[in-house]
Coordinates of C-alpha atoms in Angstrom, one line a residue:
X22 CA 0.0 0.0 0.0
X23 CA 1.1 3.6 -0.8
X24 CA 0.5 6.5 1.4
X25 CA -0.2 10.0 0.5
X26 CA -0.1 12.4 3.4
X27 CA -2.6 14.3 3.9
X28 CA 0.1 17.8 3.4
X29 CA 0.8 16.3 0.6
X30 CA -2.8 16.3 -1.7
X31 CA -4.2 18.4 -3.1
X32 CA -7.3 17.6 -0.7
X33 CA -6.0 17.5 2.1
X34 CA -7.0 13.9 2.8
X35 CA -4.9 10.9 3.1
X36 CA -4.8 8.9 0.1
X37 CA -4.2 4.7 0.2
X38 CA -3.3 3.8 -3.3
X39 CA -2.8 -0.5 -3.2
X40 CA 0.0 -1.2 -5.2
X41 CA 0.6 -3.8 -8.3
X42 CA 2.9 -6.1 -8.5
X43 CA 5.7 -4.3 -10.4
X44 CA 5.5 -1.3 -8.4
X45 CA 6.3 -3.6 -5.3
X46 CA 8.8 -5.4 -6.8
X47 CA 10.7 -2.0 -8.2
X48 CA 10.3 -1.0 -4.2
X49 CA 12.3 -4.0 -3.3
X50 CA 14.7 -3.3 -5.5
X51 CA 15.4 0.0 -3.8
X52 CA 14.1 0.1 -0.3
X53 CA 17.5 0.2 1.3
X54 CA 18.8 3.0 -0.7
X55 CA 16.9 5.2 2.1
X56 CA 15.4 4.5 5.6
X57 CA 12.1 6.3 4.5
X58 CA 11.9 7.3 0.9
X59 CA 11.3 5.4 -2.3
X60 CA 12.7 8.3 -4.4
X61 CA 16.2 9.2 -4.3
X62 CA 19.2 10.6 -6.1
X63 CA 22.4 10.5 -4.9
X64 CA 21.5 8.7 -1.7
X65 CA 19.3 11.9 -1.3
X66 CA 14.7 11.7 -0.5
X67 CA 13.6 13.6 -3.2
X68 CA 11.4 15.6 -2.2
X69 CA 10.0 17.8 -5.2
X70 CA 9.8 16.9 -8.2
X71 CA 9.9 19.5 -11.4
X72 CA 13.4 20.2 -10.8
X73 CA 16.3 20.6 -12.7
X74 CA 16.9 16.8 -12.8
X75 CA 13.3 16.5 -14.1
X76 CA 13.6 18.8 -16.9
X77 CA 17.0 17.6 -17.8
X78 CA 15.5 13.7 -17.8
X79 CA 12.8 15.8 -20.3
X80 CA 15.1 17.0 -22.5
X81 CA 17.4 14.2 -22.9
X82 CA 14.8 11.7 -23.9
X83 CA 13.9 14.5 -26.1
X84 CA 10.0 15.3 -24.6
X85 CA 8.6 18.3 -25.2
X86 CA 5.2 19.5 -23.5
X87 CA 5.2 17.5 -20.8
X88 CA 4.5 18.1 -17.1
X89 CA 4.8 16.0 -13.7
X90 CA 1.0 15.8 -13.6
X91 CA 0.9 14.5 -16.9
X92 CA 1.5 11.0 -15.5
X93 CA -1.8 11.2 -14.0
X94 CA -3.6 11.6 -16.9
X95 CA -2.4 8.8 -18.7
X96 CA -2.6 6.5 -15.6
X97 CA -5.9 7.5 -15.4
X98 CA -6.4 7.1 -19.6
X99 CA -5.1 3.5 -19.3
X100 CA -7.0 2.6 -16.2
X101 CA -10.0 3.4 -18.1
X102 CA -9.5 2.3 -21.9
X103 CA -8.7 -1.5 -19.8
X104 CA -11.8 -1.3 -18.1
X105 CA -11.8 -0.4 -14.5
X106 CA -14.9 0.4 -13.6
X107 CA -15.5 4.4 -13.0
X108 CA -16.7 3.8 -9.5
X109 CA -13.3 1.7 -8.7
X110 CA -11.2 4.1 -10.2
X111 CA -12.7 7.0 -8.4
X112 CA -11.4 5.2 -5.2
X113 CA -8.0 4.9 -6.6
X114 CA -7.6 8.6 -7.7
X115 CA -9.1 9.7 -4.6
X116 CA -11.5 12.0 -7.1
X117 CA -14.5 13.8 -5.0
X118 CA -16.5 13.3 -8.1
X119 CA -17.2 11.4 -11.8
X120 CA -17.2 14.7 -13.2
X121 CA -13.6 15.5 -12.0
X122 CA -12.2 11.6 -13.1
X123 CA -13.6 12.7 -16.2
X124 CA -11.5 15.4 -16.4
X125 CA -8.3 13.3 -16.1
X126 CA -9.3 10.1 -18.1
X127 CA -8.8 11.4 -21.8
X128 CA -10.7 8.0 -23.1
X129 CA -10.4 6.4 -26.6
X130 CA -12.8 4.2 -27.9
X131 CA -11.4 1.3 -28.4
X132 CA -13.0 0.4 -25.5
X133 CA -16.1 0.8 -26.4
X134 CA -15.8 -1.2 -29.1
X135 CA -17.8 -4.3 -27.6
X136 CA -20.6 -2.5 -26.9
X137 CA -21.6 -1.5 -30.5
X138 CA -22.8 -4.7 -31.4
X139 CA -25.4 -4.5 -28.3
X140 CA -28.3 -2.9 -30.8
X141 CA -27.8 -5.6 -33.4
X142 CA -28.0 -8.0 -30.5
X143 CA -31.2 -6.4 -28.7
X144 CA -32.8 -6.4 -32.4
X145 CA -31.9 -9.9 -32.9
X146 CA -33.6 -11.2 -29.5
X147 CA -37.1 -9.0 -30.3
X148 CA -37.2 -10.4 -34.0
X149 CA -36.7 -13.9 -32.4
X150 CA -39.7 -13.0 -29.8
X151 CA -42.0 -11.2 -32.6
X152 CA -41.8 -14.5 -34.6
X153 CA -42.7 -17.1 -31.4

């Protein structure tokens, strides 16, 4: 489990965010590198994170445009074009409301691809009924 003081949102609330699998094993990997931060360079917490090292990791992978809260749109993108449920993901992002998720989740719509056959289907079943 992952802790977000509550200093540390933007709402003031403590977040609980349940980790995956490869988040926990990247966290072993590095968990004695400090006694109380994940994040580190040099041996040192990080403790903000647009600074100069940021921008310099931006420039040398040659990204343009991008900002730190960036990452939580396209966590929130992919969460949604794979299908967790609004009302889950809500809970995970710690959003007050739908209407703020929505904000963050710029969807696709590939995944609403299995839903356009649904009329076709509906169709089929009262045809099937009209003719019994």
């Amino acid at each position: 489990m992952c802790w977000i003081h509550p200093d540390q949102s933007k709402s003031r609330r403590a977040i609980h965010i349940p980790l995956y699998s490869e988040a926990i094993s990247v966290h072993e990997e590095v968990k004695d590198q400090h006694p109380k931060r994940v994040f580190t360079y040099r041996g040192k917490p990080i403790n903000q994170m647009t600074t100069k090292a940021w921008y310099k990791a931006l420039e040398s992978a040659n990204i343009k445009d991008f900002r730190w809260h960036d990452l939580r749109h396209t966590w929130a993108s992919w969460h949604v074009q794979n299908g967790t449920p609004l009302n889950v993901f809500q809970e995970l992002g710690d959003w007050e409301s739908v209407d703020m998720l929505r904000r963050y989740a710029h969807l696709g719509i590939t995944h609403l691809a299995e839903y356009s056959e649904n009329r076709v289907k509906l169709l089929s079943e009262v045809t099937k009924l009209a003719q019994s």
